[in-house]
Amino acid sequence: MASLPQSPQPISPFFKTPPFTTKPLVFLNFQTRLTSRSLDVSVNLKKKKSVWLDPFDDGEDPNNEYGSLFADGKQEEDPRPPDNPDNPYGFLKFPMGYTVELASLPLKIRGDVRRCCCVVSGGVYENLLFFPTIQLLKDRYPGVQVDVLTTERGKQTYELNKNVRWANVYDPDDDWPEPAEYTDMIGLLKGRYYDMILSTKLAGLGHAAFLFMTTARDRVSYIYPNVNSAGAGLMLSETFTAENTNLSELGYKMYDQMEDWLGRPFRSVPRTPVLPLRVSVSRRLKEVVADKYRKAGVETGKFIVIHGIESDSKASMQSKGDSDSLLPLTKWAQISRSIKGFKPVYVIPHEKERENVEEFVGDDTSIVFITTPGQLAALINDSAGVIATNTAAIQLANARDKPSIGLFSSEEKAKLFVPDAEEKSNCVIVASKTGSLADIDVGTVKNAMQVFEGSLALV
């Protein structure tokens, strides 16, 4: 008798257990464990991490222990000279992550920085105020190579800074860059294998993606204080929320949050202090500028620099945080007539201003045409003092310890851009009482010229 066909065996399920566990999920943030974050409680209390920037950031691991393999203290400079002097990268010095012998995991855990790129937004004034941050990097990470990415006007500032290796022109404030220029710059930065990239531009998702594609280990940037910062924290290692949408309005301490994070204490390394602004003027710059002011009819140490005349030129070196920082020539003519014992030298940002100065001040006026911050610093260095509005000249005068009189539209602006003026004996601030720079009292400026009496005694 034929047997009936047997029923097929039931197919065993693919999953013996449910595909999704019922236990709560635990997110592991490997990046947070490997990068060196701040252990300073005071820094963490200042800033509250927004969960919307990076929902996977759990912060520092309190149970993480470091063995004897990871030495404490600052990183050491590379004692080896370049094997190939013609190659700026050296010979057989492979980038980080390709050879364990030269760039091992302890370097990453220790947070050592061998190459750092700084993306600085703004013009001459903003880049000049970034100098203390660069000096902080050199002090905190001995032997670090610092490169800068900034605008055309901003690049001119770095002829006054010996701590910068390369300065490249790229406008980070351009919201619609050329695709070819954008991709070329990403490739250039990626090929340099930076350990850290800093940015002073307020980052949204677009700028954060630009920093992310450089493949730098630590990506640090300011972010917008509003909804424009959404998603930026996912691509950045550390973020600083700006107080407003214009960082330049904070004045001299506009990079205070970034400097506080960079100088934070870390294990046995104490907090690194922020040094005041200093600039270095080369011999070549001094020779070029000396030839200029001698042709204008003045001698070294016997003239006062006048800077900040009203002009539409970009070479006026204003700050983006103070739009009312240029004074009409009618006021400058009254101020220059009050100068005794020295000859005023007017700095013009464009040749078209020469006729205006001669018309309002006089045909025998000493005029020097200067457009770069390096030449302006050299001129101030050879002068007896400076009378300037809120331009780069007042910061350069303080950096070179020259007597100066700063003219500001209000006392609030003066305290922001020259915060320690009261502690200095060679810096006097004159502020307008109406909030407009054009209404500044010439008599007050005349009384402040006593600051130049010390320079007169040295002549």
CSV table of C-alpha atoms in Angstrom, one decimal:
chain,number,residue,atom,x,y,z
A,1,MET,CA,0.0,0.0,0.0
A,2,ALA,CA,1.4,3.3,-1.0
A,3,SER,CA,2.3,5.5,1.9
A,4,LEU,CA,0.9,9.0,2.1
A,5,PRO,CA,3.3,11.9,1.4
A,6,GLN,CA,4.7,13.1,4.6
A,7,SER,CA,4.1,16.7,5.6
A,8,PRO,CA,7.2,18.9,5.1
A,9,GLN,CA,9.3,19.7,8.2
A,10,PRO,CA,8.7,23.2,9.4
A,11,ILE,CA,11.5,25.6,8.6
A,12,SER,CA,13.5,26.7,11.7
A,13,PRO,CA,13.4,30.4,12.3
A,14,PHE,CA,16.6,32.4,11.5
A,15,PHE,CA,16.7,34.0,14.9
A,16,LYS,CA,16.6,31.7,17.9
A,17,THR,CA,16.2,34.9,20.0
A,18,PRO,CA,14.4,38.1,19.3
A,19,PRO,CA,16.3,40.2,16.8
A,20,PHE,CA,16.3,43.2,19.0
A,21,THR,CA,17.3,43.1,22.6
A,22,THR,CA,14.9,44.4,25.2
A,23,LYS,CA,17.7,45.7,27.3
A,24,PRO,CA,18.4,49.4,27.2
A,25,LEU,CA,20.9,50.4,24.5
A,26,VAL,CA,24.4,51.6,25.6
A,27,PHE,CA,26.1,54.0,23.2
A,28,LEU,CA,29.9,53.8,23.1
A,29,ASN,CA,31.7,57.0,22.1
A,30,PHE,CA,35.2,55.8,21.1
A,31,GLN,CA,36.2,59.3,19.9
A,32,THR,CA,35.6,60.7,23.4
A,33,ARG,CA,37.7,58.0,25.0
A,34,LEU,CA,40.7,58.5,22.6
A,35,THR,CA,40.8,62.2,22.4
A,36,SER,CA,42.1,64.3,25.3
A,37,ARG,CA,39.3,66.4,26.7
A,38,SER,CA,39.5,68.9,29.4
A,39,LEU,CA,39.6,67.7,33.0
A,40,ASP,CA,39.3,71.2,34.4
A,41,VAL,CA,36.1,71.5,36.4
A,42,SER,CA,36.0,75.3,36.1
A,43,VAL,CA,36.0,75.1,32.3
A,44,ASN,CA,33.2,72.5,32.3
A,45,LEU,CA,31.1,74.5,34.6
A,46,LYS,CA,31.2,77.5,32.3
A,47,LYS,CA,29.8,75.7,29.3
A,48,LYS,CA,26.8,73.4,29.4
A,49,LYS,CA,26.9,70.8,26.6
A,50,SER,CA,23.9,70.9,24.4
A,51,VAL,CA,22.5,67.4,23.7
A,52,TRP,CA,21.3,68.6,20.3
A,53,LEU,CA,24.8,69.2,19.1
A,54,ASP,CA,25.9,65.6,19.6
A,55,PRO,CA,23.5,63.2,21.3
A,56,PHE,CA,26.1,60.4,21.4
A,57,ASP,CA,28.6,62.4,23.4
A,58,ASP,CA,28.7,60.9,26.9
A,59,GLY,CA,31.6,63.0,28.1
A,60,GLU,CA,34.7,61.8,29.9
A,61,ASP,CA,34.9,58.2,31.2
A,62,PRO,CA,35.4,58.5,35.0
A,63,ASN,CA,36.7,54.9,35.2
A,64,ASN,CA,39.3,55.2,32.5
A,65,GLU,CA,42.8,54.5,33.9
A,66,TYR,CA,46.1,55.3,32.3
A,67,GLY,CA,49.1,53.0,32.8
A,68,SER,CA,52.8,53.7,33.0
A,69,LEU,CA,53.0,53.6,29.2
A,70,PHE,CA,51.6,57.1,28.9
A,71,ALA,CA,54.0,59.6,30.3
A,72,ASP,CA,52.7,62.7,31.9
A,73,GLY,CA,53.7,66.3,31.1
A,74,LYS,CA,54.0,68.3,27.9
A,75,GLN,CA,55.0,66.8,24.6
A,76,GLU,CA,58.7,66.9,23.7
A,77,GLU,CA,60.0,68.6,20.6
A,78,ASP,CA,61.4,66.3,17.9
A,79,PRO,CA,65.2,66.3,18.4
A,80,ARG,CA,65.8,64.9,14.9
A,81,PRO,CA,66.8,67.4,12.2
A,82,PRO,CA,65.0,67.2,8.9
A,83,ASP,CA,66.6,64.3,6.9
A,84,ASN,CA,65.9,66.1,3.7
A,85,PRO,CA,66.4,69.9,4.0
A,86,ASP,CA,64.8,70.5,0.7
A,87,ASN,CA,61.5,68.8,1.8
A,88,PRO,CA,59.5,70.7,4.4
A,89,TYR,CA,57.9,67.5,5.5
A,90,GLY,CA,61.2,65.7,6.0
A,91,PHE,CA,62.3,62.4,4.5
A,92,LEU,CA,60.8,59.1,5.6
A,93,LYS,CA,58.7,60.8,8.2
A,94,PHE,CA,55.3,59.3,7.5
A,95,PRO,CA,52.1,60.9,8.6
A,96,MET,CA,50.2,59.9,11.7
A,97,GLY,CA,48.4,56.6,11.5
A,98,TYR,CA,50.7,54.9,8.9
A,99,THR,CA,53.6,53.7,11.0
A,100,VAL,CA,53.2,52.7,14.6
A,101,GLU,CA,56.8,53.6,15.4
A,102,LEU,CA,56.4,57.3,14.5
A,103,ALA,CA,52.8,58.0,15.4
A,104,SER,CA,51.6,55.5,17.9
A,105,LEU,CA,48.3,55.2,19.8
A,106,PRO,CA,49.8,56.9,23.0
A,107,LEU,CA,50.3,60.1,21.0
A,108,LYS,CA,46.6,60.1,20.3
A,109,ILE,CA,45.6,59.3,23.8
A,110,ARG,CA,48.0,61.9,25.3
A,111,GLY,CA,46.5,64.5,22.9
A,112,ASP,CA,49.9,65.6,21.5
A,113,VAL,CA,49.6,68.1,18.6
A,114,ARG,CA,52.5,68.1,16.1
A,115,ARG,CA,50.7,70.0,13.3
A,116,CYS,CA,47.9,72.5,13.8
A,117,CYS,CA,45.9,74.6,11.3
A,118,CYS,CA,44.1,77.8,12.3
A,119,VAL,CA,41.1,79.0,10.2
A,120,VAL,CA,40.8,82.7,11.1
A,121,SER,CA,37.8,84.7,10.0
A,122,GLY,CA,38.0,88.4,9.5
A,123,GLY,CA,40.6,90.9,8.3
A,124,VAL,CA,43.8,92.5,9.7
A,125,TYR,CA,42.3,93.4,13.1
A,126,GLU,CA,40.8,89.9,13.9
A,127,ASN,CA,44.0,88.1,12.8
A,128,LEU,CA,46.2,90.5,14.9
A,129,LEU,CA,44.2,89.7,18.0
A,130,PHE,CA,44.7,85.9,17.2
A,131,PHE,CA,48.4,86.2,17.9
A,132,PRO,CA,48.2,85.5,21.6
A,133,THR,CA,46.3,82.3,20.7
A,134,ILE,CA,49.1,81.2,18.4
A,135,GLN,CA,51.6,81.9,21.1
A,136,LEU,CA,49.5,79.8,23.5
A,137,LEU,CA,49.7,76.9,21.1
A,138,LYS,CA,53.5,77.1,20.9
A,139,ASP,CA,53.7,77.2,24.7
A,140,ARG,CA,51.2,74.4,25.3
A,141,TYR,CA,52.5,72.1,22.6
A,142,PRO,CA,56.3,72.5,22.2
A,143,GLY,CA,57.5,71.9,18.7
A,144,VAL,CA,54.0,72.3,17.1
A,145,GLN,CA,53.9,73.5,13.5
A,146,VAL,CA,51.2,76.2,13.1
A,147,ASP,CA,49.6,77.0,9.8
A,148,VAL,CA,47.0,79.6,9.1
A,149,LEU,CA,44.1,79.8,6.6
A,150,THR,CA,42.6,83.3,6.3
A,151,THR,CA,41.5,86.0,3.9
A,152,GLU,CA,43.8,88.0,1.6
A,153,ARG,CA,43.9,91.0,4.0
A,154,GLY,CA,44.4,88.7,7.0
A,155,LYS,CA,47.4,86.9,5.5
A,156,GLN,CA,49.4,90.1,5.4
A,157,THR,CA,49.3,90.2,9.2
A,158,TYR,CA,51.5,87.1,9.5
A,159,GLU,CA,54.7,88.8,8.3
A,160,LEU,CA,54.7,90.0,11.9
A,161,ASN,CA,54.5,86.5,13.5
A,162,LYS,CA,57.4,84.1,13.5
A,163,ASN,CA,55.4,81.3,15.0
A,164,VAL,CA,53.5,80.6,11.8
A,165,ARG,CA,54.9,78.2,9.2
A,166,TRP,CA,52.6,78.7,6.3
A,167,ALA,CA,49.7,81.2,5.7
A,168,ASN,CA,47.3,80.3,2.9
A,169,VAL,CA,44.6,82.5,1.4
A,170,TYR,CA,41.0,81.2,1.7
A,171,ASP,CA,38.0,83.2,2.7
A,172,PRO,CA,36.1,81.2,5.3
A,173,ASP,CA,33.4,83.9,5.4
A,174,ASP,CA,32.4,83.2,1.8
A,175,ASP,CA,29.2,81.3,1.9
A,176,TRP,CA,29.3,80.3,-1.8
A,177,PRO,CA,32.9,79.5,-2.7
A,178,GLU,CA,34.0,78.3,-6.1
A,179,PRO,CA,33.6,74.4,-6.2
A,180,ALA,CA,37.1,74.0,-7.6
A,181,GLU,CA,38.7,76.3,-4.9
A,182,TYR,CA,36.7,74.5,-2.2
A,183,THR,CA,37.7,71.0,-3.1
A,184,ASP,CA,41.3,72.0,-3.8
A,185,MET,CA,41.6,73.5,-0.3
A,186,ILE,CA,40.1,70.4,1.3
A,187,GLY,CA,42.6,68.3,-0.5
A,188,LEU,CA,45.5,70.6,0.5
A,189,LEU,CA,44.5,70.5,4.2
A,190,LYS,CA,43.9,66.8,4.1
A,191,GLY,CA,47.3,66.1,2.6
A,192,ARG,CA,49.1,67.9,5.5
A,193,TYR,CA,47.7,65.5,8.1
A,194,TYR,CA,46.9,67.9,10.8
A,195,ASP,CA,46.4,66.8,14.4
A,196,MET,CA,44.2,69.8,15.3
A,197,ILE,CA,42.3,72.4,13.3
A,198,LEU,CA,40.9,75.5,15.0
A,199,SER,CA,38.3,77.8,13.5
A,200,THR,CA,37.1,81.2,14.6
A,201,LYS,CA,34.3,81.3,12.0
A,202,LEU,CA,30.9,80.6,13.5
A,203,ALA,CA,30.2,77.1,12.2
A,204,GLY,CA,27.0,75.7,11.0
A,205,LEU,CA,26.6,72.3,9.3
A,206,GLY,CA,28.4,73.5,6.2
A,207,HIS,CA,31.6,74.8,7.8
A,208,ALA,CA,31.6,71.9,10.2
A,209,ALA,CA,31.6,69.5,7.2
A,210,PHE,CA,34.5,71.5,5.7
A,211,LEU,CA,36.5,71.0,8.9
A,212,PHE,CA,35.4,67.3,9.1
A,213,MET,CA,36.7,66.6,5.6
A,214,THR,CA,40.2,67.8,6.5
A,215,THR,CA,40.4,64.5,8.6
A,216,ALA,CA,42.1,66.3,11.4
A,217,ARG,CA,42.0,64.4,14.7
A,218,ASP,CA,40.7,67.3,16.8
A,219,ARG,CA,38.2,69.7,15.1
A,220,VAL,CA,37.6,72.8,17.3
A,221,SER,CA,35.4,75.7,16.3
A,222,TYR,CA,33.0,78.4,17.4
A,223,ILE,CA,29.4,77.8,16.5
A,224,TYR,CA,26.3,80.0,16.1
A,225,PRO,CA,24.3,80.9,19.2
A,226,ASN,CA,21.1,80.1,17.4
A,227,VAL,CA,19.4,77.4,15.3
A,228,ASN,CA,22.1,77.7,12.6
A,229,SER,CA,24.4,75.5,14.7
A,230,ALA,CA,22.1,72.5,14.4
A,231,GLY,CA,24.2,69.4,13.4
A,232,ALA,CA,27.6,71.1,13.7
A,233,GLY,CA,28.5,69.3,16.9
A,234,LEU,CA,28.2,65.9,15.2
A,235,MET,CA,31.3,66.8,13.1
A,236,LEU,CA,33.3,68.7,15.6
A,237,SER,CA,35.4,67.5,18.6
A,238,GLU,CA,34.9,70.7,20.7
A,239,THR,CA,32.6,73.6,20.2
A,240,PHE,CA,32.3,77.1,21.7
A,241,THR,CA,28.9,78.9,21.5
A,242,ALA,CA,29.5,82.5,20.6
A,243,GLU,CA,27.7,85.2,22.6
A,244,ASN,CA,26.4,86.8,19.5
A,245,THR,CA,26.6,86.4,15.7
A,246,ASN,CA,29.5,88.8,15.4
A,247,LEU,CA,32.4,87.6,17.4
A,248,SER,CA,34.4,90.8,16.7
A,249,GLU,CA,32.1,92.8,18.9
A,250,LEU,CA,33.7,91.1,22.0
A,251,GLY,CA,36.9,93.1,21.4
A,252,TYR,CA,40.3,92.2,22.6
A,253,LYS,CA,39.1,89.0,24.3
A,254,MET,CA,37.0,87.7,21.4
A,255,TYR,CA,38.9,84.4,21.5
A,256,ASP,CA,38.6,84.0,25.3
A,257,GLN,CA,36.6,80.7,25.2
A,258,MET,CA,39.1,79.0,22.8
A,259,GLU,CA,42.1,80.2,24.8
A,260,ASP,CA,40.5,78.9,28.0
A,261,TRP,CA,40.1,75.5,26.4
A,262,LEU,CA,43.6,75.4,24.8
A,263,GLY,CA,45.3,76.4,28.0
A,264,ARG,CA,43.4,74.0,30.3
A,265,PRO,CA,45.3,71.9,32.8
A,266,PHE,CA,45.7,68.3,31.8
A,267,ARG,CA,46.9,65.6,34.2
A,268,SER,CA,50.3,66.9,35.4
A,269,VAL,CA,50.4,69.8,32.9
A,270,PRO,CA,49.3,73.1,34.7
A,271,ARG,CA,47.2,75.8,33.1
A,272,THR,CA,49.1,77.6,30.3
A,273,PRO,CA,48.8,81.4,30.7
A,274,VAL,CA,47.8,83.6,27.8
A,275,LEU,CA,50.5,86.1,27.0
A,276,PRO,CA,49.8,89.7,25.8
A,277,LEU,CA,49.9,90.7,22.2
A,278,ARG,CA,53.4,90.9,20.7
A,279,VAL,CA,54.6,91.4,17.1
A,280,SER,CA,58.1,91.1,15.5
A,281,VAL,CA,59.2,93.5,12.8
A,282,SER,CA,61.8,92.3,10.4
A,283,ARG,CA,64.8,94.3,9.3
A,284,ARG,CA,63.6,94.4,5.7
A,285,LEU,CA,60.3,96.0,6.8
A,286,LYS,CA,62.1,98.6,8.8
A,287,GLU,CA,64.4,99.6,5.9
A,288,VAL,CA,61.5,100.0,3.5
A,289,VAL,CA,59.4,102.1,5.9
A,290,ALA,CA,62.3,104.2,6.9
A,291,ASP,CA,62.9,105.2,3.3
A,292,LYS,CA,59.2,106.2,3.1
A,293,TYR,CA,59.0,108.4,6.1
A,294,ARG,CA,62.3,110.1,5.3
A,295,LYS,CA,61.0,111.0,1.9
A,296,ALA,CA,58.0,112.6,3.8
A,297,GLY,CA,60.4,114.8,5.7
A,298,VAL,CA,60.6,113.3,9.2
A,299,GLU,CA,63.3,111.6,11.2
A,300,THR,CA,63.3,108.5,13.4
A,301,GLY,CA,61.7,109.2,16.8
A,302,LYS,CA,60.6,112.7,16.0
A,303,PHE,CA,57.1,112.2,14.7
A,304,ILE,CA,53.6,111.1,15.8
A,305,VAL,CA,51.7,108.6,13.7
A,306,ILE,CA,48.1,109.7,12.8
A,307,HIS,CA,46.0,106.7,11.8
A,308,GLY,CA,42.2,106.3,11.3
A,309,ILE,CA,41.2,109.0,8.8
A,310,GLU,CA,37.8,108.6,7.2
A,311,SER,CA,38.1,106.5,4.0
A,312,ASP,CA,36.3,103.8,2.1
A,313,SER,CA,39.5,101.8,1.6
A,314,LYS,CA,39.8,98.2,3.0
A,315,ALA,CA,43.3,99.1,4.1
A,316,SER,CA,41.9,101.2,7.0
A,317,MET,CA,42.4,98.1,9.2
A,318,GLN,CA,39.1,98.5,11.1
A,319,SER,CA,37.5,95.9,13.3
A,320,LYS,CA,34.3,94.2,12.2
A,321,GLY,CA,33.0,94.8,15.7
A,322,ASP,CA,33.3,98.6,15.6
A,323,SER,CA,31.9,100.3,12.4
A,324,ASP,CA,32.2,103.9,13.9
A,325,SER,CA,36.0,103.9,14.1
A,326,LEU,CA,37.2,106.5,11.4
A,327,LEU,CA,37.4,110.2,12.1
A,328,PRO,CA,36.8,113.0,9.6
A,329,LEU,CA,39.8,115.1,8.4
A,330,THR,CA,38.3,118.2,9.9
A,331,LYS,CA,38.7,116.8,13.4
A,332,TRP,CA,42.2,115.4,12.6
A,333,ALA,CA,43.3,118.9,11.5
A,334,GLN,CA,42.3,120.3,14.8
A,335,ILE,CA,44.1,117.5,16.7
A,336,SER,CA,47.3,117.8,14.7
A,337,ARG,CA,47.6,121.5,15.4
A,338,SER,CA,47.8,120.7,19.1
A,339,ILE,CA,50.9,118.5,18.7
A,340,LYS,CA,53.9,120.2,20.2
A,341,GLY,CA,57.5,119.1,19.8
A,342,PHE,CA,56.8,116.4,17.2
A,343,LYS,CA,55.7,116.4,13.6
A,344,PRO,CA,52.4,114.6,12.7
A,345,VAL,CA,52.7,111.9,10.0
A,346,TYR,CA,49.4,111.0,8.4
A,347,VAL,CA,49.0,107.4,7.2
A,348,ILE,CA,46.7,107.2,4.2
A,349,PRO,CA,45.2,103.9,3.0
A,350,HIS,CA,44.8,105.0,-0.6
A,351,GLU,CA,46.6,107.6,-2.8
A,352,LYS,CA,43.3,109.4,-3.5
A,353,GLU,CA,43.3,110.5,0.1
A,354,ARG,CA,46.5,112.5,-0.3
A,355,GLU,CA,44.7,115.5,-1.9
A,356,ASN,CA,42.1,115.6,0.9
A,357,VAL,CA,44.8,115.6,3.6
A,358,GLU,CA,46.6,118.4,2.0
A,359,GLU,CA,43.4,120.4,1.6
A,360,PHE,CA,42.2,120.1,5.2
A,361,VAL,CA,45.6,120.0,7.0
A,362,GLY,CA,48.0,121.8,4.8
A,363,ASP,CA,50.3,121.4,1.8
A,364,ASP,CA,53.4,120.8,4.0
A,365,THR,CA,51.8,117.9,5.8
A,366,SER,CA,53.9,114.7,6.1
A,367,ILE,CA,52.0,111.9,4.4
A,368,VAL,CA,52.9,108.2,4.2
A,369,PHE,CA,51.0,105.7,2.0
A,370,ILE,CA,50.8,102.4,3.9
A,371,THR,CA,48.4,99.5,3.3
A,372,THR,CA,49.9,96.5,5.1
A,373,PRO,CA,50.0,95.9,8.8
A,374,GLY,CA,53.7,95.0,8.6
A,375,GLN,CA,54.7,98.4,7.3
A,376,LEU,CA,52.4,100.1,9.8
A,377,ALA,CA,54.1,98.3,12.7
A,378,ALA,CA,57.5,99.3,11.4
A,379,LEU,CA,56.3,103.0,11.2
A,380,ILE,CA,55.0,102.9,14.7
A,381,ASN,CA,58.2,101.2,15.9
A,382,ASP,CA,60.3,104.2,14.7
A,383,SER,CA,57.8,106.8,15.9
A,384,ALA,CA,57.5,108.7,19.2
A,385,GLY,CA,53.9,107.7,19.7
A,386,VAL,CA,50.5,107.1,18.0
A,387,ILE,CA,47.2,108.9,17.9
A,388,ALA,CA,44.7,106.5,16.4
A,389,THR,CA,41.0,105.5,16.4
A,390,ASN,CA,40.0,101.9,17.0
A,391,THR,CA,42.1,100.5,14.2
A,392,ALA,CA,45.0,98.0,14.1
A,393,ALA,CA,47.4,100.9,14.9
A,394,ILE,CA,46.3,101.2,18.5
A,395,GLN,CA,46.9,97.4,19.0
A,396,LEU,CA,50.3,97.6,17.3
A,397,ALA,CA,51.3,100.6,19.5
A,398,ASN,CA,50.5,98.6,22.6
A,399,ALA,CA,52.3,95.5,21.2
A,400,ARG,CA,55.5,97.6,20.7
A,401,ASP,CA,55.1,99.5,24.0
A,402,LYS,CA,54.8,102.9,22.3
A,403,PRO,CA,52.9,105.9,23.9
A,404,SER,CA,49.5,106.0,22.3
A,405,ILE,CA,46.2,107.9,22.5
A,406,GLY,CA,43.1,105.8,21.5
A,407,LEU,CA,40.0,107.6,20.2
A,408,PHE,CA,36.8,105.7,20.7
A,409,SER,CA,33.1,106.3,20.1
A,410,SER,CA,32.1,105.3,23.6
A,411,GLU,CA,33.7,104.1,26.9
A,412,GLU,CA,32.1,100.7,26.4
A,413,LYS,CA,34.0,100.1,23.1
A,414,ALA,CA,37.2,101.3,24.7
A,415,LYS,CA,36.9,98.9,27.6
A,416,LEU,CA,36.3,96.0,25.1
A,417,PHE,CA,39.1,96.7,22.7
A,418,VAL,CA,41.7,98.1,25.2
A,419,PRO,CA,40.7,96.4,28.5
A,420,ASP,CA,43.9,97.1,30.4
A,421,ALA,CA,44.4,100.8,29.4
A,422,GLU,CA,44.1,102.0,33.0
A,423,GLU,CA,47.0,99.8,34.1
A,424,LYS,CA,49.3,101.2,31.4
A,425,SER,CA,51.2,104.4,31.9
A,426,ASN,CA,51.8,105.0,28.1
A,427,CYS,CA,48.2,104.5,26.9
A,428,VAL,CA,45.4,107.1,27.2
A,429,ILE,CA,41.8,106.5,26.1
A,430,VAL,CA,39.6,109.3,25.0
A,431,ALA,CA,36.0,108.4,24.4
A,432,SER,CA,33.1,110.4,22.9
A,433,LYS,CA,30.3,111.4,25.3
A,434,THR,CA,27.6,111.2,22.7
A,435,GLY,CA,28.3,107.7,21.3
A,436,SER,CA,29.5,109.1,18.0
A,437,LEU,CA,33.2,109.3,17.2
A,438,ALA,CA,32.8,112.5,15.2
A,439,ASP,CA,31.7,114.3,18.4
A,440,ILE,CA,34.9,113.6,20.2
A,441,ASP,CA,36.3,116.5,22.3
A,442,VAL,CA,39.5,117.9,20.8
A,443,GLY,CA,40.4,119.6,24.1
A,444,THR,CA,40.4,116.3,25.9
A,445,VAL,CA,42.7,114.9,23.2
A,446,LYS,CA,45.0,117.9,23.6
A,447,ASN,CA,45.3,117.3,27.4
A,448,ALA,CA,46.1,113.6,26.8
A,449,MET,CA,49.2,114.5,24.8
A,450,GLN,CA,51.1,114.7,28.0
A,451,VAL,CA,51.8,111.0,27.5
A,452,PHE,CA,54.3,111.9,24.8
A,453,GLU,CA,56.4,114.0,27.1
A,454,GLY,CA,58.6,111.0,28.0
A,455,SER,CA,59.4,110.5,24.3
A,456,LEU,CA,60.2,114.2,24.0
A,457,ALA,CA,62.8,113.9,26.7
A,458,LEU,CA,64.5,111.0,24.8
A,459,VAL,CA,64.8,112.9,21.6
